[in-house]
Amino acid sequence: MADSIPLNPVRKNSRRTPYFNSARLSRYSLEDEPSNLDEMPLMMSEEGFENDESDYQTLPRARVNHRQRGLGWFLLGGWKVLCGSCCDCLAHICRRKKELKARTVWLGCPEKCEEKYPKNSIKNQKYNIFTFVPGVLYQQFKFFLNLYFLVVACSQFVPSLKIGYLYTYWAPLGFVLAVTMVREAVDEVRRYQRDKEMNSQLYSKLTVRGKVQVKSSDIQVGDLIIVDKNQRIPADMIFLRTSEKNGACFIRTDQLDGETDWKLKVAVGCTQRLPAVGDLFSITAYVYAQKPQLDIHSFEGNFTREDTDPQIHESLSIENTLWASTVVASGTVIGVVIYTGKETRSVLNTSYAKNKVGLLDLELNRLTKALFLAQVVLSIVMVAVQGFVGPWFRNLFRFVVLFSYIIPISLRVNLDMGKSAYGWMIMKDENIPGTVVRTSTIPEELGRLVYLLTDKTGTLTQNEMVFKRLHLGTVSYGTDTMDEIQSHIIQSYAQVTSQPSNGSTGGATPSRKTQTSGPKVRKSVNSRIHEAVKAIALCHNVTPVYESHVNGETESAEADQDYSDDNRTYQASSPDEVELVRWTQSVGLTLVNRDLNSLQLKTPSGQILSFHILQIFPFTSESKRMGIIVREESTGDITFYMKGADVAMASIVQYNDWLEEECGNMAREGLRTLVVAKKCLSEEQYQDFENRYNQAKLSIHDRGLKVAAVVESLEREMELLCLTGVEDQLQADVRPTLELLRNAGIKIWMLTGDKLETATCIAKSSHLVSRSQDIHVFRPVSNRGEAHLELNAFRRKHDCALVISGDSLEVCLRYYEHEFVELACQCPAVVCCRCSPTQKAQIVTLLQQHTANRTCAIGDGGNDVSMIQAADCGIGIEGKEGKQASLAADFSITQFKHIGRLLMVHGRNSYKRSAALGQFVMHRGMIISTMQAVFSSVFYFASVPLYQGFLMVGYATIYTMFPVFSLVLDQDVKPEMALLYPELYKDLTKGRSLSFKTFLIWVLISVYQGGILMYGALVLFESEFVHVVAISFTALILTELLMVALTIRTWHWLMVVAEFFSLGCYLASLAFLNEYFGIGRVSFGAFLDLSFITTWPFLWKVSAITLVSCLPLYIIKYLKRKFSPPSYSKLSS
């Protein structure tokens, strides 16, 4: 196996720890001896790979080698390890997590619980009243930049270190902290109000004395809670009873798994059969529930009633559960609470919001550390040249404070104000209306993205199905020819009613003789259409729901209600099925009623056809098909109908020459195809099948296999009726938007909770996977050996999209995380289906850790919140699934297509502007520090400030702030150009606008200009030495204003105003604040006289110095634009 993966196995006995409350996939270092799996026979005994497959999510725990520890170890970093362990130990004691256990819950008796369970309250706040101030301060001062300013400001309280006035250091720092605190406080109050609203919702609790109203936060394990229609379920419950007569109800799960279709839940039979609600207290019963876990699609438990002889035992599965955060869609339900608060499935699957820090901020933080190093080195050089005389240590610190302007505090202020300005511009953009910026700290991230992880349902698609095509083999009907089908159906049933009906209530199948097993007779198109439509109308899991609009409680009506079309809605777990049934209604055959044992259809003439449901074989992701056996009550005919994916049905139906080709054609159009077939059964055939089927269902060993084998014996030589094509409508402009993002070099991964076939179909129709690309569907794997083989098979493929299910992904990540991520990152597109909310967040974290690139997650449902919060940049869409995702996101948009402009235009501008602004503010600090260094070196290395405190504050604010800040209006490319050439975005991800290279260029510029300004002032003004401050400062201000003009790429009228306003302010202060232009302290008596400023020598000498400092840079810039222009300038020219 030359192309195999070099894989390191995990030893069989390596222990694994189950994870519950962690939405992050922790990293562990494996210190096993490397041995190559390729050298083993892969399919040796299974147990070699079947490590104790414990829980939903497990990982190998690292084993740390115990090294020899001595004094050397302690000095070389051991003290850090010891301090760390002590802190971890204290933290562990303070917030020790209780081990999650299985539990026995007695109905209506919370006091019988053996353990104390968590409170049923929702808490999304980051801080409480005591931790708010320390928490916010920690978040601010963990950055080197802010910590540095704090230390410098505090040093000014020491008299011997005092350089200038206190306000010059404390005012800017206080301003930054005040703004941050206010912003955090407002966010925190909003979160608190949202939580309070959720926790104080009232519910009815059943007690021995009757109904009592309780708050959501006061619900306990063991309580019997009544939840009405359209009410949120407050905690995880077992479904005991419903007002619906059939003992089942529908719930909406869109906030849990993102799927908008309703799920059918079944009440526990024993409690549903009790005559009255109050009888729940007259029985002695308990529920045994497994320990709380992440998986929202599975549950194992038992219901036991003790007061009968013999005891009644019922097994409980996922269909008996009502998870918290879902909503009751029909009837009123009563359940017993089994998990509360932090142990509910929805909370276990939610990750907590982290404080996001932009990549640009981290880069600037690194640069400030480099500047600090330069500042310390410069100070040491100054003291060293002095010869370390006198109190040199104090002088060293004074020099550090003197050069502290190298790292300007205005950097933080300017960048924060800039971020707010970008947020305001995004929200005011008329091309993306309704966009909201919720996190103002990371707009630059929009310009640095490499991976976009998107949800499918409601994000790429509208989740609205439309029936597009019916193919009968020889004839195909599209949307424009549906009226022909309708006329055929009307005709078919007209023939039936015109025949004598022998007293039966009508509805015999027309041309019954064609269905006998005699020699085949070619059927007419009429009868073929009729059979196909009838099969589609019968073979499904759809339930019609009627609203009876009675004052008071809304109930689902039963057979005694009128079946008026406008009063009926269809519910099923699949929107495809609902659309197929709606389509049969539109052509004349209407599903009017259904319960667990029967269903009724209404013909175009108004007759009711009744069918008895004998068996249902539900759809599973393994079988990829569903079947139903019905007996028509008027004729007694038994028919087995089946529909499913073409791959599953091709071997089941009779030989034909068109199915494969037509399925391919429909798939290329982006339609979801289903093959429909039938088989007529005689009474004897059915009885024989039923006996074998019931026997298989009672077997203890291999029950699933035996049941499947019996059903398969029936699935032979079925008559192919038709092929249907349904389209899941995409959101507006999804295809061009995905194309745009792909051209911009962004890799798109689709993470969905939906089925594999559906996900693949949408990936094709949305052009997420281009037509020329192959798709590699990763086979389901359950152990290490299978994963290894499948990864090797995948490695041989080149340039193909990957489709993988959540379960297989879990196995791959457990054993071959690094190899899998490496292979997946090479794919042009990846589709992960059947993903739980936690898995979505894990995939985001994986990409961040393995690729070190910036990730963006976009979704619209509650199930996408974890993913959105884990990503570097989260975008929420306000959709049908509520506002949960958009509230948790950093940016909220109304349509998927807006993401193109958000990234290409606003992302680009925010990043480019912040990079220019950050570097310019640093340049402004470095140039004045260079001048200070030159001044000190000329004046016998005295640690005396060159400019007074007021001039320094004025320099960073009123004299240069407006022109420098006007860089936030600059743009290198027009928005239309950025959208027309998305390839320009690729340059941004390389981070070339702000790097050590560009930073060094700015350092050289600063040193050159600072040196020229100071030396120029000293050389030209030897006779009037007292005026050196005025001359050098005037030239400095002019240089800064000219440098802003040099940096700007596109002029805006506000920039011109800012330049002239700043110049005006400076000239005015020269006239009125002349006492500040002396050297050192004012007590030196060096005042500036107005008459000198207005003389020609002053003007020409200032102009000469300014010209020498700026002209070479203008010439270099001109030559660079001419001989090595950047990519964007080629386009704009």
XYZ file of C-alpha atoms in Angstrom, residues 136-137 140-141 143 145-147 149 169-184 408-417:
35
model
C -13.850 43.040 32.617
C -10.524 44.367 33.919
C -8.697 44.279 29.182
C -5.354 43.841 30.914
C -3.476 42.254 26.467
C -0.783 46.822 25.227
C -3.214 47.761 28.009
C -1.081 46.264 30.769
C -0.104 51.558 29.724
C -1.200 59.216 31.072
C -4.397 58.545 33.018
C -6.994 60.379 30.876
C -6.651 58.146 27.752
C -6.475 54.930 29.838
C -9.524 55.900 31.882
C -11.456 56.718 28.708
C -10.712 53.296 27.148
C -11.721 51.415 30.328
C -14.916 53.455 30.829
C -16.117 52.790 27.258
C -15.406 49.050 27.596
C -17.161 48.756 30.951
C -20.278 50.542 29.768
C -20.471 48.352 26.643
C -20.062 45.114 28.653
C 0.782 55.025 21.783
C -2.323 54.500 23.927
C -4.266 56.251 21.174
C -3.770 53.015 19.163
C -6.418 51.265 21.280
C -8.773 54.280 21.213
C -8.447 54.758 17.432
C -8.947 51.085 16.644
C -11.999 50.761 18.921
C -13.566 53.881 17.413
